[in-house]
Amino acid sequence: MTRRLTLIDRLICEADTVMRTLTSRGNTAGRPSPAQGHREGDLDEIRRRHVAGLMRVNHTGEVCAQALYQGQALTAKLPTVREEMQEAAAEEVDHLVWCEERLRELNSRPSLLNPAWYGLSFALGALAGAIGDAISLGFVAATEERVCAHLRDHLRQLPEDDRRSRLILQQMLEDEERHGENALAAGGSQFPPPVKNAMTALSRVMTQISYYI
Ligand SMILES: [Fe+2]
Ligand SMILES: [Fe+2]
């Protein structure tokens, strides 16, 4: 028998997701990492550090995606929108876990500022959800557009030999493109260029900081 979740139930679930996202514990990917079964590239120290910086940026992006979807799901009005976002959020968990594993393989760590980015993204997501479903879905589409641009740029920057990172980013790009398309198809509004530009500027700040810290 299924029962409706009360607000308290939902808040407990949300708190659990926050902890799992920020502490790197208890998250399991639904799909194996695309890197699985592929050999480690021959990376010298400089290239290893560069790839770790890129993967840290991508990992932070996935932390933000978790927060964004969670914030939106909390305030989304239509249950269908909430379900759709939770489905995409499950794929984002895969991305989060794959990036985290790759960071570890590169002897590196996630960004120390992830809790701050999480809070900001959660607030933006909840605000978009509270305004309305069209805005909320439009926000997903515009965000995914930015994420895809980053991923394409990172794929260009990856050393030729680093097949493990490349395969992860390629699968993520495929998923994010689909998330964006689905959000628009579900009725998301196209954001005007000034809003998209502001989002690009904010994501640039986030990526530049996360590369180092
Ligand atoms: Fe993602
Ligand atoms: Fe996505």
Short mmCIF file of C-alpha atoms and ligand atoms in Angstrom, two decimals:
data_model
loop_
_atom_site.label_atom_id
_atom_site.label_comp_id
_atom_site.label_asym_id
_atom_site.label_seq_id
_atom_site.Cartn_x
_atom_site.Cartn_y
_atom_site.Cartn_z
CA MET A 1 0.00 0.00 0.00
CA THR A 2 1.36 3.45 -0.85
CA ARG A 3 0.75 6.40 1.37
CA ARG A 4 1.09 10.09 0.77
CA LEU A 5 4.23 11.61 2.20
CA THR A 6 3.59 14.28 4.78
CA LEU A 7 5.61 17.47 4.77
CA ILE A 8 7.67 16.12 7.68
CA ASP A 9 8.42 12.88 5.76
CA ARG A 10 9.54 14.94 2.81
CA LEU A 11 11.73 17.22 4.90
CA ILE A 12 13.45 14.20 6.46
CA CYS A 13 14.11 12.77 2.97
CA GLU A 14 15.48 16.15 1.86
CA ALA A 15 17.81 16.37 4.87
CA ASP A 16 19.03 12.86 4.11
CA THR A 17 19.81 13.79 0.48
CA VAL A 18 21.67 16.93 1.60
CA MET A 19 23.87 14.87 3.92
CA ARG A 20 24.54 12.21 1.30
CA THR A 21 25.38 14.76 -1.37
CA LEU A 22 27.74 16.77 0.79
CA THR A 23 29.48 13.99 2.69
CA SER A 24 30.03 11.64 -0.29
CA ARG A 25 28.55 8.80 1.75
CA GLY A 26 25.66 6.52 0.98
CA ASN A 27 25.15 7.54 -2.65
CA THR A 28 25.07 4.66 -5.09
CA ALA A 29 25.01 5.06 -8.84
CA GLY A 30 22.19 3.30 -10.67
CA ARG A 31 24.47 2.73 -13.67
CA PRO A 32 28.10 1.64 -13.63
CA SER A 33 30.65 4.32 -14.40
CA PRO A 34 31.31 4.63 -18.17
CA ALA A 35 35.02 4.47 -17.23
CA GLN A 36 34.64 0.94 -15.94
CA GLY A 37 36.92 -1.54 -17.71
CA HIS A 38 39.07 1.14 -19.35
CA ARG A 39 42.73 1.57 -18.53
CA GLU A 40 44.14 4.55 -16.66
CA GLY A 41 45.79 7.14 -18.93
CA ASP A 42 49.43 8.02 -18.62
CA LEU A 43 49.12 11.41 -16.89
CA ASP A 44 52.08 13.39 -15.62
CA GLU A 45 51.64 15.55 -12.50
CA ILE A 46 50.67 18.73 -14.37
CA ARG A 47 48.03 16.99 -16.47
CA ARG A 48 46.73 15.01 -13.48
CA ARG A 49 46.20 18.25 -11.59
CA HIS A 50 44.47 19.87 -14.54
CA VAL A 51 42.09 16.93 -15.01
CA ALA A 52 41.41 16.87 -11.24
CA GLY A 53 40.54 20.61 -11.43
CA LEU A 54 38.13 19.95 -14.30
CA MET A 55 36.55 16.98 -12.54
CA ARG A 56 36.18 19.03 -9.34
CA VAL A 57 34.27 21.66 -11.34
CA ASN A 58 32.03 18.93 -12.79
CA HIS A 59 31.50 17.41 -9.38
CA THR A 60 30.44 20.79 -7.96
CA GLY A 61 28.08 21.15 -10.92
CA GLU A 62 26.49 17.86 -9.94
CA VAL A 63 26.18 18.93 -6.29
CA CYS A 64 24.38 22.05 -7.57
CA ALA A 65 22.16 19.89 -9.78
CA GLN A 66 21.12 17.84 -6.75
CA ALA A 67 20.32 21.00 -4.82
CA LEU A 68 18.47 22.58 -7.73
CA TYR A 69 16.26 19.57 -8.36
CA GLN A 70 15.61 19.18 -4.66
CA GLY A 71 14.66 22.82 -4.23
CA GLN A 72 12.36 22.64 -7.23
CA ALA A 73 10.77 19.35 -6.22
CA LEU A 74 9.96 20.88 -2.85
CA THR A 75 7.96 23.74 -4.33
CA ALA A 76 6.85 22.40 -7.74
CA LYS A 77 3.09 22.60 -8.05
CA LEU A 78 2.28 19.79 -10.45
CA PRO A 79 3.04 16.26 -9.18
CA THR A 80 4.10 15.26 -12.72
CA VAL A 81 6.77 17.97 -12.73
CA ARG A 82 7.95 16.80 -9.33
CA GLU A 83 8.23 13.22 -10.56
CA GLU A 84 10.00 14.20 -13.74
CA MET A 85 12.54 16.19 -11.76
CA GLN A 86 13.15 13.36 -9.34
CA GLU A 87 13.83 11.04 -12.26
CA ALA A 88 16.41 13.42 -13.72
CA ALA A 89 17.81 13.89 -10.20
CA ALA A 90 18.46 10.13 -10.03
CA GLU A 91 20.65 10.39 -13.15
CA GLU A 92 22.43 13.31 -11.55
CA VAL A 93 23.29 11.00 -8.64
CA ASP A 94 25.09 8.76 -11.15
CA HIS A 95 27.05 11.77 -12.40
CA LEU A 96 27.86 12.81 -8.85
CA VAL A 97 29.16 9.36 -7.93
CA TRP A 98 31.18 8.96 -11.17
CA CYS A 99 32.84 12.38 -10.75
CA GLU A 100 33.61 11.64 -7.11
CA GLU A 101 35.19 8.27 -7.96
CA ARG A 102 37.26 9.86 -10.70
CA LEU A 103 38.46 12.60 -8.34
CA ARG A 104 39.58 9.95 -5.90
CA GLU A 105 41.40 8.04 -8.64
CA LEU A 106 43.21 11.27 -9.47
CA ASN A 107 44.26 11.62 -5.81
CA SER A 108 42.11 14.69 -5.40
CA ARG A 109 39.01 15.82 -3.50
CA PRO A 110 35.69 17.62 -4.03
CA SER A 111 35.46 21.39 -3.66
CA LEU A 112 35.51 22.68 -0.08
CA LEU A 113 32.87 25.24 -1.01
CA ASN A 114 30.25 22.69 -2.05
CA PRO A 115 27.98 23.41 0.97
CA ALA A 116 27.77 27.07 -0.08
CA TRP A 117 27.00 26.21 -3.72
CA TYR A 118 24.46 23.68 -2.51
CA GLY A 119 22.63 26.29 -0.44
CA LEU A 120 22.59 28.83 -3.25
CA SER A 121 21.35 26.33 -5.84
CA PHE A 122 18.71 24.97 -3.47
CA ALA A 123 17.36 28.49 -2.90
CA LEU A 124 17.31 29.28 -6.63
CA GLY A 125 15.57 25.98 -7.38
CA ALA A 126 12.96 26.48 -4.67
CA LEU A 127 12.33 30.04 -5.88
CA ALA A 128 11.89 28.89 -9.49
CA GLY A 129 9.56 26.11 -8.32
CA ALA A 130 7.52 28.56 -6.26
CA ILE A 131 7.08 30.96 -9.21
CA GLY A 132 5.62 28.25 -11.39
CA ASP A 133 6.26 25.04 -13.27
CA ALA A 134 7.02 26.72 -16.62
CA ILE A 135 9.73 28.85 -14.98
CA SER A 136 11.00 25.89 -13.02
CA LEU A 137 11.35 23.71 -16.10
CA GLY A 138 12.77 26.65 -18.07
CA PHE A 139 15.37 27.03 -15.36
CA VAL A 140 16.37 23.37 -15.76
CA ALA A 141 16.66 23.82 -19.53
CA ALA A 142 18.76 26.99 -19.23
CA THR A 143 20.98 25.39 -16.58
CA GLU A 144 21.54 22.26 -18.64
CA GLU A 145 22.46 24.45 -21.62
CA ARG A 146 25.23 25.98 -19.50
CA VAL A 147 26.34 22.60 -18.14
CA CYS A 148 26.56 21.17 -21.67
CA ALA A 149 28.73 24.10 -22.77
CA HIS A 150 31.12 23.39 -19.87
CA LEU A 151 31.20 19.69 -20.62
CA ARG A 152 32.03 20.30 -24.30
CA ASP A 153 34.80 22.68 -23.26
CA HIS A 154 36.19 20.15 -20.76
CA LEU A 155 36.08 17.39 -23.38
CA ARG A 156 38.24 19.62 -25.60
CA GLN A 157 40.66 20.24 -22.73
CA LEU A 158 41.08 16.63 -21.57
CA PRO A 159 44.40 15.01 -22.43
CA GLU A 160 44.00 12.62 -25.37
CA ASP A 161 45.18 9.75 -23.19
CA ASP A 162 42.62 10.22 -20.38
CA ARG A 163 39.94 7.90 -21.68
CA ARG A 164 38.43 7.26 -18.24
CA SER A 165 37.51 10.92 -17.67
CA ARG A 166 36.44 11.35 -21.30
CA LEU A 167 33.94 8.48 -21.21
CA ILE A 168 32.35 9.85 -18.03
CA LEU A 169 31.99 13.35 -19.46
CA GLN A 170 30.61 12.04 -22.76
CA GLN A 171 27.84 10.11 -20.99
CA MET A 172 27.09 13.10 -18.78
CA LEU A 173 26.81 15.34 -21.83
CA GLU A 174 24.36 12.94 -23.44
CA ASP A 175 22.23 12.84 -20.26
CA GLU A 176 22.28 16.59 -19.67
CA GLU A 177 21.25 17.31 -23.26
CA ARG A 178 18.27 15.00 -22.75
CA HIS A 179 17.37 16.63 -19.40
CA GLY A 180 17.32 20.04 -21.09
CA GLU A 181 15.22 18.83 -24.03
CA ASN A 182 12.74 17.07 -21.73
CA ALA A 183 12.35 20.16 -19.58
CA LEU A 184 11.45 22.28 -22.61
CA ALA A 185 9.17 19.57 -24.02
CA ALA A 186 7.37 19.39 -20.63
CA GLY A 187 6.45 23.07 -20.99
CA GLY A 188 9.55 24.91 -19.75
CA SER A 189 9.84 28.52 -20.92
CA GLN A 190 12.80 29.76 -22.92
CA PHE A 191 14.58 32.28 -20.72
CA PRO A 192 15.45 35.65 -22.26
CA PRO A 193 19.14 36.24 -23.16
CA PRO A 194 19.84 38.66 -20.23
CA VAL A 195 18.77 35.98 -17.72
CA LYS A 196 20.83 33.34 -19.52
CA ASN A 197 23.82 35.72 -19.54
CA ALA A 198 23.49 36.27 -15.79
CA MET A 199 23.40 32.51 -15.28
CA THR A 200 26.52 32.12 -17.44
CA ALA A 201 28.31 34.76 -15.35
CA LEU A 202 27.36 33.02 -12.10
CA SER A 203 28.42 29.62 -13.38
CA ARG A 204 31.75 31.10 -14.51
CA VAL A 205 32.45 32.31 -10.96
CA MET A 206 31.53 28.88 -9.61
CA THR A 207 33.70 26.97 -12.07
CA GLN A 208 36.74 29.21 -11.64
CA ILE A 209 36.65 28.88 -7.86
CA SER A 210 35.91 25.13 -7.84
CA TYR A 211 38.84 24.42 -10.17
CA TYR A 212 41.22 25.43 -7.33
CA ILE A 213 39.34 25.19 -4.03
FE FE B 1 24.53 15.90 -14.22
FE FE B 2 21.11 17.08 -15.83
#
